[in-house]
Short mmCIF file of C-alpha atoms and ligand atoms in Angstrom, two decimals:
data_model
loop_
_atom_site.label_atom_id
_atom_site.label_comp_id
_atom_site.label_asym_id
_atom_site.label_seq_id
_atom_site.Cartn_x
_atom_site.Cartn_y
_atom_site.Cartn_z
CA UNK Q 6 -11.63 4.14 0.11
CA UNK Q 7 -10.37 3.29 3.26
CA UNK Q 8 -11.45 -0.31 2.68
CA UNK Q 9 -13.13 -0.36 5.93
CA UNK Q 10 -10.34 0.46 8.13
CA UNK Q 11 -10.83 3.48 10.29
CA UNK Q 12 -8.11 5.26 9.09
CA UNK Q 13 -5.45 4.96 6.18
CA UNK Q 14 -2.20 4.34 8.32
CA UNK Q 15 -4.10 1.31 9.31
CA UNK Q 16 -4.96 0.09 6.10
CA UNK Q 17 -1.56 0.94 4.98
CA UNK Q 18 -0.43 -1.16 7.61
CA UNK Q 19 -2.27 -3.73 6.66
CA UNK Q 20 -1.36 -3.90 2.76
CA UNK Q 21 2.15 -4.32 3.83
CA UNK Q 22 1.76 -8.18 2.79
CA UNK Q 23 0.67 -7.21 -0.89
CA UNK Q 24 3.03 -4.59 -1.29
CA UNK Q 25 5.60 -7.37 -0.49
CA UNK Q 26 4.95 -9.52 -3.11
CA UNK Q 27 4.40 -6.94 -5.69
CA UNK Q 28 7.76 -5.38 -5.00
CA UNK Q 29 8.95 -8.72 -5.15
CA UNK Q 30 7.51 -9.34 -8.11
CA UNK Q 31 9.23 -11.35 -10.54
CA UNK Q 32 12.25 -9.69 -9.49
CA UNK Q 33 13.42 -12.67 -7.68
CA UNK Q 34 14.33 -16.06 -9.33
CA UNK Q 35 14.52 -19.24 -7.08
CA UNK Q 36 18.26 -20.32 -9.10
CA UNK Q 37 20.80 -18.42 -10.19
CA UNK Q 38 21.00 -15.66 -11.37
CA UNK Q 39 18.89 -15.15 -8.49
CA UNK Q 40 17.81 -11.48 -9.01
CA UNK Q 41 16.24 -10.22 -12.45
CA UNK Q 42 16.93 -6.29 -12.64
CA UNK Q 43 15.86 -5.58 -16.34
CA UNK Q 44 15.12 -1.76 -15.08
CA UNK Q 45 18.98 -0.47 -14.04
CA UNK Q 46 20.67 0.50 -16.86
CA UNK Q 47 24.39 0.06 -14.40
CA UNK Q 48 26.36 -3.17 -16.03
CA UNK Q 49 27.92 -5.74 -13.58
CA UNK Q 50 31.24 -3.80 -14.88
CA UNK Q 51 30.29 -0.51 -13.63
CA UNK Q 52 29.13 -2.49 -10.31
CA UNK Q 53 32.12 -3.98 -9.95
CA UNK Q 54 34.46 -0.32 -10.10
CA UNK Q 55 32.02 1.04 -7.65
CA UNK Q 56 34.24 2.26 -4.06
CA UNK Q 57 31.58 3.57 -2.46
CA UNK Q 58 27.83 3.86 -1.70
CA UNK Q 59 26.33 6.85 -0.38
CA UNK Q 60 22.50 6.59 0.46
CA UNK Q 61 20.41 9.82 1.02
CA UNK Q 62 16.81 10.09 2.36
CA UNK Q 63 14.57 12.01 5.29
CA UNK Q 64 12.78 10.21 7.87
CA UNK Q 65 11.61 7.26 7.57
CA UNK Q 66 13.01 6.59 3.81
CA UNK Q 67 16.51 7.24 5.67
CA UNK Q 68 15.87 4.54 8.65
CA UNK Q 69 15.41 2.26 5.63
CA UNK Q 70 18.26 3.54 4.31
CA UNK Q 71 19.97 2.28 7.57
CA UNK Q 72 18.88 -0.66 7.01
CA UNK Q 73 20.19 -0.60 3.46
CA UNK Q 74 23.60 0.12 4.34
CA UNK Q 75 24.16 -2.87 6.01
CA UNK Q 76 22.94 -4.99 3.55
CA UNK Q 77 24.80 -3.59 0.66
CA UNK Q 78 28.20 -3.89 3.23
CA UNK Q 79 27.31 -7.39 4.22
CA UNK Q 80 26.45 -9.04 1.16
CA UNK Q 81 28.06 -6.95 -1.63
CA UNK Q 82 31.01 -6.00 0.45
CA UNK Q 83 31.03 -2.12 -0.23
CA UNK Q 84 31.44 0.87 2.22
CA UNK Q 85 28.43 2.15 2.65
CA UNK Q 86 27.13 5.21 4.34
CA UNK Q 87 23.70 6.46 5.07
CA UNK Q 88 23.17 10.85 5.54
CA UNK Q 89 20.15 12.58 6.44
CA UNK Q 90 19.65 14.60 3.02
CA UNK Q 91 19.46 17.68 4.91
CA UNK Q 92 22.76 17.56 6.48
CA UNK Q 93 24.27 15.37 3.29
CA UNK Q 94 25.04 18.32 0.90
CA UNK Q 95 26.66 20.71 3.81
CA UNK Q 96 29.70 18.17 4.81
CA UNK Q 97 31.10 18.63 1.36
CA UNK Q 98 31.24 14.62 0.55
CA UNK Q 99 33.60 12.52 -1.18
CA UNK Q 100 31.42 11.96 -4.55
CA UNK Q 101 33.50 11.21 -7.83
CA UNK Q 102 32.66 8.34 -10.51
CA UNK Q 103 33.56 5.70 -8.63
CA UNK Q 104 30.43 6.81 -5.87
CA UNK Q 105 27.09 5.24 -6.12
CA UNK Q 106 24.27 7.20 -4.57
CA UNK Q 107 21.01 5.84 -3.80
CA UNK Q 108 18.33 8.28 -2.71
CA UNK Q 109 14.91 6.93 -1.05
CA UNK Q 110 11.91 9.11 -0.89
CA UNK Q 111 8.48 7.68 -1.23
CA UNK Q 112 6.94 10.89 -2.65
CA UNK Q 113 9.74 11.62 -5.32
CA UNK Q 114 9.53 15.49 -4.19
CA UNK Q 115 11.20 15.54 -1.02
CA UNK Q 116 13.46 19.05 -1.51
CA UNK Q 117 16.35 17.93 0.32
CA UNK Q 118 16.35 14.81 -1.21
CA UNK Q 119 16.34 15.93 -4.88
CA UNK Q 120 19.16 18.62 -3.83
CA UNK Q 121 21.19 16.12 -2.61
CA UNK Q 122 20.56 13.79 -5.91
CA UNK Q 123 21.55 16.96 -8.23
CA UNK Q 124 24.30 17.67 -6.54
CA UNK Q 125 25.44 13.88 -6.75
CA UNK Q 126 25.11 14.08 -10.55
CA UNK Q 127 26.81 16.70 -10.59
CA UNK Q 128 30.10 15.51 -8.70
CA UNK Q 129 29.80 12.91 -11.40
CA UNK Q 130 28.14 10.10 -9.75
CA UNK Q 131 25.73 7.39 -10.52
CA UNK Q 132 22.42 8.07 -8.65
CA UNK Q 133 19.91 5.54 -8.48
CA UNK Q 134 16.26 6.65 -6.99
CA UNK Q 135 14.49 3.74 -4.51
CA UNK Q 136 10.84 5.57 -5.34
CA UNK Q 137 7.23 5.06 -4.77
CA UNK Q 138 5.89 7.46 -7.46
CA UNK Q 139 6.29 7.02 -11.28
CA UNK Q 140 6.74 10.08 -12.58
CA UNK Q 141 8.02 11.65 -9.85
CA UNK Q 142 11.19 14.48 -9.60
CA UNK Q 143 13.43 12.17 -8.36
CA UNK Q 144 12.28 9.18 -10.48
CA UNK Q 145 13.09 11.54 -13.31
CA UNK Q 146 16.32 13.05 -12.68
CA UNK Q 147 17.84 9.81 -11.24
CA UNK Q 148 20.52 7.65 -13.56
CA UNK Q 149 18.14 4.55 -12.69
CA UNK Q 150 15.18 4.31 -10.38
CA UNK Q 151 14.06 1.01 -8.58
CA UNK Q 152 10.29 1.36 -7.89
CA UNK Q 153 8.61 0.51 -4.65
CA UNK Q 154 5.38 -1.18 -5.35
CA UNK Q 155 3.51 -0.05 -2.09
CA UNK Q 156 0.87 1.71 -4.01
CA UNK Q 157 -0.21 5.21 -3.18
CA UNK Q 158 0.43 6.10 0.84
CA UNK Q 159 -2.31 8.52 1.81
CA UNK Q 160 -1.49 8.42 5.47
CA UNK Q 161 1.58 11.20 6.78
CA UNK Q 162 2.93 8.63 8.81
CA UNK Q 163 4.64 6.36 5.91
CA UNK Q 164 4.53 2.36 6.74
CA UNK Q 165 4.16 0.23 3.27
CA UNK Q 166 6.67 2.80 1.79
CA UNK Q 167 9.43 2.05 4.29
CA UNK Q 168 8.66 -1.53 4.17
CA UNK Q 169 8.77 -1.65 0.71
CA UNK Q 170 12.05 0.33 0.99
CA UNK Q 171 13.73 -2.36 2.60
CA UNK Q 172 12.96 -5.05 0.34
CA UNK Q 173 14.20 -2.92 -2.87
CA UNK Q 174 17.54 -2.28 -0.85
CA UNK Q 175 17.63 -5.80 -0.16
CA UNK Q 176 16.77 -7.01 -3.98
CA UNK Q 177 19.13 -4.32 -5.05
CA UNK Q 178 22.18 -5.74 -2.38
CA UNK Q 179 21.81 -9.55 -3.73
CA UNK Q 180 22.12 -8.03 -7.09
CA UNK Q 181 24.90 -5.69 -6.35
CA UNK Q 182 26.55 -8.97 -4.26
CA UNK Q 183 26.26 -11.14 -7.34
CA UNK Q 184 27.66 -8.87 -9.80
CA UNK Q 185 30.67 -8.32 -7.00
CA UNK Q 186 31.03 -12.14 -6.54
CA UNK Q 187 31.10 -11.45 -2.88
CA UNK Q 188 28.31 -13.94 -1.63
CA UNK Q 189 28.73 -17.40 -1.60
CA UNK Q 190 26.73 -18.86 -4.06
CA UNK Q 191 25.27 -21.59 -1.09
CA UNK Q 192 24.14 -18.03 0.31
CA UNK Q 193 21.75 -16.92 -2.07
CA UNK Q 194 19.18 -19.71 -2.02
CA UNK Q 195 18.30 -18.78 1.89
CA UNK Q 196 18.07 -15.07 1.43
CA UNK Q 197 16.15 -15.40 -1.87
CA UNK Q 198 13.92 -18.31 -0.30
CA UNK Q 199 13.52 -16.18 3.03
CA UNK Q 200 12.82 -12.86 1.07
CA UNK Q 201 9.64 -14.72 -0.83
CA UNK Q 202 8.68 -16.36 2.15
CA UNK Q 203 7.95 -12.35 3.42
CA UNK Q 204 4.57 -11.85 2.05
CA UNK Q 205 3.10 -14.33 4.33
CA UNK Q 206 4.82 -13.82 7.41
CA UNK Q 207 3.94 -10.29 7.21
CA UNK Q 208 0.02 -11.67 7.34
CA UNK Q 209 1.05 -13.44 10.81
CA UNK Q 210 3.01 -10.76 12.15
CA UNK Q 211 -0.25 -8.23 11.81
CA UNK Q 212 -2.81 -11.10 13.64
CA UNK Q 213 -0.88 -9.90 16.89
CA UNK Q 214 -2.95 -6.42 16.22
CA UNK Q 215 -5.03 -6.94 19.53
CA UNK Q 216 -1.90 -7.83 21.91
CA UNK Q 217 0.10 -4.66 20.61
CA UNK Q 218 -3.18 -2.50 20.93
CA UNK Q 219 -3.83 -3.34 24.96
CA UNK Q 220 0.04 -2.53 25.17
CA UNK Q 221 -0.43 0.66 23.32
CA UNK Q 222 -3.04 1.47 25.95
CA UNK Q 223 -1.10 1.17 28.67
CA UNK Q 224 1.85 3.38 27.22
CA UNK Q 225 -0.34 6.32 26.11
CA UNK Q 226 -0.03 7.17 29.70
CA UNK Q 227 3.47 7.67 29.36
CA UNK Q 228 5.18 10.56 28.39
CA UNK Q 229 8.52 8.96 27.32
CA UNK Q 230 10.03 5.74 26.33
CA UNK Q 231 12.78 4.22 25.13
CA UNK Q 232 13.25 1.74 22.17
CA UNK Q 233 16.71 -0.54 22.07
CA UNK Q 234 18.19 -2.56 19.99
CA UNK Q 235 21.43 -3.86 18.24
CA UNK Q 236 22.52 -3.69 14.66
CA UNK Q 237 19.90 -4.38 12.42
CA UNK Q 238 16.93 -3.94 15.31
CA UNK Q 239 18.50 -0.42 16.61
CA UNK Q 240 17.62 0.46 12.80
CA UNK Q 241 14.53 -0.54 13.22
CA UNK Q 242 13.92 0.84 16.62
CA UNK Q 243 15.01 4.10 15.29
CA UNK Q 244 11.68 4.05 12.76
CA UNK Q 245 9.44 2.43 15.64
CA UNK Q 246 10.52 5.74 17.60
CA UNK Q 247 9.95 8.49 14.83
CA UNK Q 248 6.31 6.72 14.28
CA UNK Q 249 5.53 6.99 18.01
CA UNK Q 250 6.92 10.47 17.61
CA UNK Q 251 4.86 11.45 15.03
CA UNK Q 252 0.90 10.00 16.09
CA UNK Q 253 1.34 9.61 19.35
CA UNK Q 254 3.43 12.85 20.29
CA UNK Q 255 4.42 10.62 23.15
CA UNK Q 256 8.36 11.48 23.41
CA UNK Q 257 10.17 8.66 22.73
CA UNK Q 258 14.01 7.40 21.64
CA UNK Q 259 15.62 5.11 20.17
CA UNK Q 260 18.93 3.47 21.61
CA UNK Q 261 21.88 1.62 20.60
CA UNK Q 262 21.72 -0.99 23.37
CA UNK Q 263 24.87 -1.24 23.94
CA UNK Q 264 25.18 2.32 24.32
CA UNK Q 265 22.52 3.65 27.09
CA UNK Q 266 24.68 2.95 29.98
CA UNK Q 267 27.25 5.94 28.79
CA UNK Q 268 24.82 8.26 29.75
CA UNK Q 269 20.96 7.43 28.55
CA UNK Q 270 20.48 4.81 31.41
CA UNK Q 271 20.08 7.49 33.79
CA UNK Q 272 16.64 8.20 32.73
CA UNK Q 273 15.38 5.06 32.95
CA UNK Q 274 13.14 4.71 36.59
CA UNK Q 275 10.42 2.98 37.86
CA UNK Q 276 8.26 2.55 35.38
CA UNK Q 277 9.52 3.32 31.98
CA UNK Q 278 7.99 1.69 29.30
CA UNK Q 279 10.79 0.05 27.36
CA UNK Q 280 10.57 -1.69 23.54
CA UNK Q 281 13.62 -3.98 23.65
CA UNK Q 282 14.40 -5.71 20.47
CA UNK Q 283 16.35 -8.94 20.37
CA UNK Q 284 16.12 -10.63 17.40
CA UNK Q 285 19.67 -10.87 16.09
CA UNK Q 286 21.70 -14.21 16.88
CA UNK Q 287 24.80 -12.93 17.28
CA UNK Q 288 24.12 -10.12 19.42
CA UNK Q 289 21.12 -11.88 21.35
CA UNK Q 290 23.30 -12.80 24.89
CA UNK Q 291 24.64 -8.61 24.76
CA UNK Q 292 21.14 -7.46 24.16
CA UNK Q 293 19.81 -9.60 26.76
CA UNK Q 294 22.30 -7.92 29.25
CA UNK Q 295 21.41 -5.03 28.20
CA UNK Q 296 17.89 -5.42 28.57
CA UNK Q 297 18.83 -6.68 32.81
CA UNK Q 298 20.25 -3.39 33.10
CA UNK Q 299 16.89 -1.49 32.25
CA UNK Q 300 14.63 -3.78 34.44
CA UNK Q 301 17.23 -3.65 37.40
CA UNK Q 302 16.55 -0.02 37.12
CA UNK Q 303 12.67 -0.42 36.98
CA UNK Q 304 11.79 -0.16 33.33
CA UNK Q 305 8.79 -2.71 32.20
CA UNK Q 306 10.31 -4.22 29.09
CA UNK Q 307 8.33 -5.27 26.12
CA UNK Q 308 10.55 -7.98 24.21
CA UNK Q 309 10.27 -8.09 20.50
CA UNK Q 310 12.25 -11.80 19.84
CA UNK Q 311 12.22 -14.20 16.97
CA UNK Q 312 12.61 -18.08 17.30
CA UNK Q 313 16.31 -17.92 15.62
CA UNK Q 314 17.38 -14.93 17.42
CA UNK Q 315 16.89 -16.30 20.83
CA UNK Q 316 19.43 -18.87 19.83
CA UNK Q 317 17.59 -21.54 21.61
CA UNK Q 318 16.54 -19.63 24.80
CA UNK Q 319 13.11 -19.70 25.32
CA UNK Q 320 13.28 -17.95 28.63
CA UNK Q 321 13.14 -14.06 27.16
CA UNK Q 322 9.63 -14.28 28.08
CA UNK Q 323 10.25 -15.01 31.65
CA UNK Q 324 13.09 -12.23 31.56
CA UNK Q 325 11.04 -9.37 30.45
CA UNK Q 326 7.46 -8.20 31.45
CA UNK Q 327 5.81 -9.15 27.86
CA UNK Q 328 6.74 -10.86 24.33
CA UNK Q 329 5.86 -10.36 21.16
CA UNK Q 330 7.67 -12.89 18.75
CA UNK Q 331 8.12 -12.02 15.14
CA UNK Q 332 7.89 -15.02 12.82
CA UNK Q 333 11.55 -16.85 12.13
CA UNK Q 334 13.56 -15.08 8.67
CA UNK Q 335 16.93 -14.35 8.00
CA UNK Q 336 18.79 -11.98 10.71
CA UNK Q 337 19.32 -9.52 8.09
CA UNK Q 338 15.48 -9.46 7.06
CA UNK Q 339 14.11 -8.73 10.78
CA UNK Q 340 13.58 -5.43 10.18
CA UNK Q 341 10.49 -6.21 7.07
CA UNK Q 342 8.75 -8.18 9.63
CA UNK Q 343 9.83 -6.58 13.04
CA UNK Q 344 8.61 -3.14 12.04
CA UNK Q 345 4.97 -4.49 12.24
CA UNK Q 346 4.69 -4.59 15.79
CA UNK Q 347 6.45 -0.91 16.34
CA UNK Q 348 3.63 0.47 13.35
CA UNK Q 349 1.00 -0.84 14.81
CA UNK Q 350 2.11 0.07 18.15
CA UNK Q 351 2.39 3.38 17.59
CA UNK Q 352 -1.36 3.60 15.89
CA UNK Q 353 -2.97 2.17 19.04
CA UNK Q 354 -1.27 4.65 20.85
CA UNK Q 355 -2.52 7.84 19.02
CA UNK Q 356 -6.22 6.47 18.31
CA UNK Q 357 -6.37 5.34 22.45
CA UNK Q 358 -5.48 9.19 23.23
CA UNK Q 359 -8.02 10.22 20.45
CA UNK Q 360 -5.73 11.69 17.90
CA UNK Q 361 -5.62 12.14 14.32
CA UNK Q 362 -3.75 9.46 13.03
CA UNK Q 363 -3.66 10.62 9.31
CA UNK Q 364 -3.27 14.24 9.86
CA UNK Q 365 -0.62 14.50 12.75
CA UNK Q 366 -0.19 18.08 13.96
CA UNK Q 367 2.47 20.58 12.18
CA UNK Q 368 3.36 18.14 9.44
CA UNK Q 369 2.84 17.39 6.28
CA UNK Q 370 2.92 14.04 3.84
CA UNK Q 371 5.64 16.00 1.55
CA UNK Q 372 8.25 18.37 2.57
CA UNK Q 373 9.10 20.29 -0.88
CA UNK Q 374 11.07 22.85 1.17
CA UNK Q 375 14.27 22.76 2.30
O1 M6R O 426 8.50 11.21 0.48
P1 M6R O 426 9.75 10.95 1.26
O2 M6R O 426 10.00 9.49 1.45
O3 M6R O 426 10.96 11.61 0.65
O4 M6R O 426 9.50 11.57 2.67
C1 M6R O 426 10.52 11.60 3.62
C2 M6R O 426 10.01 11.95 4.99
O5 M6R O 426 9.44 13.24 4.99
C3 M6R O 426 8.97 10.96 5.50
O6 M6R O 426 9.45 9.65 5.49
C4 M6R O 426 8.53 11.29 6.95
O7 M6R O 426 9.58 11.08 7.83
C5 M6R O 426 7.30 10.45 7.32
N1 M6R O 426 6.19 11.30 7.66
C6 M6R O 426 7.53 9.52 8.47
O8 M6R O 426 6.43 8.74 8.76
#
């Protein structure tokens, strides 16, 4: 059942570009109205009164809700907040009618997560569940539920769910954006058109398997390391870190770049494995600076770029010890394909110090306690 893979995580991995297209389904049109939501019961009225978004997850459904957040401020122009669901429910939150909450939880059964999604309903606002599992809890109890399509995740460490996770948030942003009016219509055709393009880029991004494993290698020996990034790849970074975390139990954490030299930078010495990710135009020349102040410090730097991001420069490979480019999408869809690297990265690392990828110590695949 593993499909010949040695463990599940890998193979989970490694379905990423089928779970793609089947969460894409045909919920993407290639002209207008651009996204086909027949499932959400919400009207483009109710859409349009919304003041707020609050999303709600653990783990790694919350880094995609980080993701998520941005998308939904970006393109449908809404505040947007993303809580831990364990710490959501204590700070006494503004929820009232005019409050959409999205929950994420692969399983469905995740205890803080339903808590938080009662409580939400029961302020009086309209919760939609980002799921893997039909049938689940929170599939149940939610106003509407948007199903991932990643097919049942055996492995504790979740990769095709969060993946998946993303490209529901983004579906659901475009849709949110077009009942909102608050894209450009001229800016729907390249996010739609990049979005289906996803499937196969995901296929390239995994063929770098072997240059991410001899990397991994040479980590293990570590016992800490940083991951940076900027806006949409300090999201991501902060997943790549809680994977590490998890297999690897190599201590690792994930930085706004911008931020490290108010404090974090002092860590950094000779040596220090460091995963910096720069594939954001606008923020490419600051990360890049950022990434200097690391190596003049010692740190070896693995770059994670993409052509676009680079905006033209083609010297980040001579800057930083290694790259690993990610193929070219939409800034705002980096995270889908740059999450590859930073899964796989952190498999190589647990099977080259002989652990057990699937059944990492102390945890389990669902927390049902609170
Ligand atoms: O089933 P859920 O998505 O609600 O699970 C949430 C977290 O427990 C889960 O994502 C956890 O962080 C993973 N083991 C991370 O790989």
């Amino acid at each position: 059942e593993k499909d010949g893979f040695d463990h599940f995580m890998l193979k989970e991995i490694h379905e990423q570009p089928r779970a793609y297209r089947d969460t894409i389904g045909n919920r993407l049109l290639g002209a207008y109205p651009w996204v086909h939501l027949p499932e959400l019961t919400l009207t483009p009225e109710r859409i349009r009164l919304f003041r707020r978004v609050h999303i709600v997850a653990c783990g790694t459904a919350y880094h995609a809700g980080l993701v998520g957040k941005q998308a939904l401020e970006r393109w449908a122009r809404i505040p947007a907040e993303a809580d831990v669901a364990s710490e959501y429910r204590y700070r006494s939150p503004l929820v009232a009618e005019d409050t959409l909450v999205i929950v994420v939880s692969q399983s469905g059964e995740t205890a803080d997560t339903l808590a938080a999604l009662r409580e939400a309903k029961r302020q009086g606002a309209h919760v939609i569940a980002i799921t893997n599992v039909v049938g689940s809890s929170v599939a149940r109890e939610a106003d509407d539920v948007l199903f991932t399509m990643a097919g049942p995740e055996i492995s504790v460490a979740s990769t095709k769910a969060y993946s998946t996770q993303l490209l529901a948030f983004y579906i659901l942003a475009l849709h949110m954006a077009r009942a909102r009016r608050s894209l450009p219509d001229e800016e729907f055709a390249p996010i739609v058109e990049a979005l289906r393009k996803l499937p196969e880029q995901a296929e390239q991004a995994l063929k770098q398997a072997e240059e991410i494993r001899s990397y991994a290698e040479e980590i293990s020996h570590h016992r800490h390391l940083f991951f940076l990034g900027r806006g949409m790849d300090y999201a991501v970074a902060q997943e790549g870190s809680l994977k590490l975390k998890e297999i690897s139990y190599i201590h690792s954490e994930a930085y706004a770049a911008g931020e490290l030299k108010h404090g974090t930078l002092a860590l950094i010495e000779e040596g220090t494995p460091v995963v910096a990710l720069a594939t954001q135009p606008e923020l490419y020349e600051k990360t890049v600076s950022n990434i200097r102040e690391v190596m003049a410090r010692g740190a070896t730097v693995l770059g994670i770029a993409s052509p676009s991001g680079s905006r033209g420069d083609a010297n980040l490979a001579s800057r930083v010890d290694r790259v690993l480019t990610i193929p070219d999408t939409h800034p705002m869809l980096t995270p889908a394909l740059s999450v590859i690297p930073l899964q796989l990265l952190a498999y190589y690392a647990s099977t080259a110090l002989g652990y057990d990828v699937d059944k990492p110590r102390n945890l389990a695949k669902s927390v049902t306690v609170e």
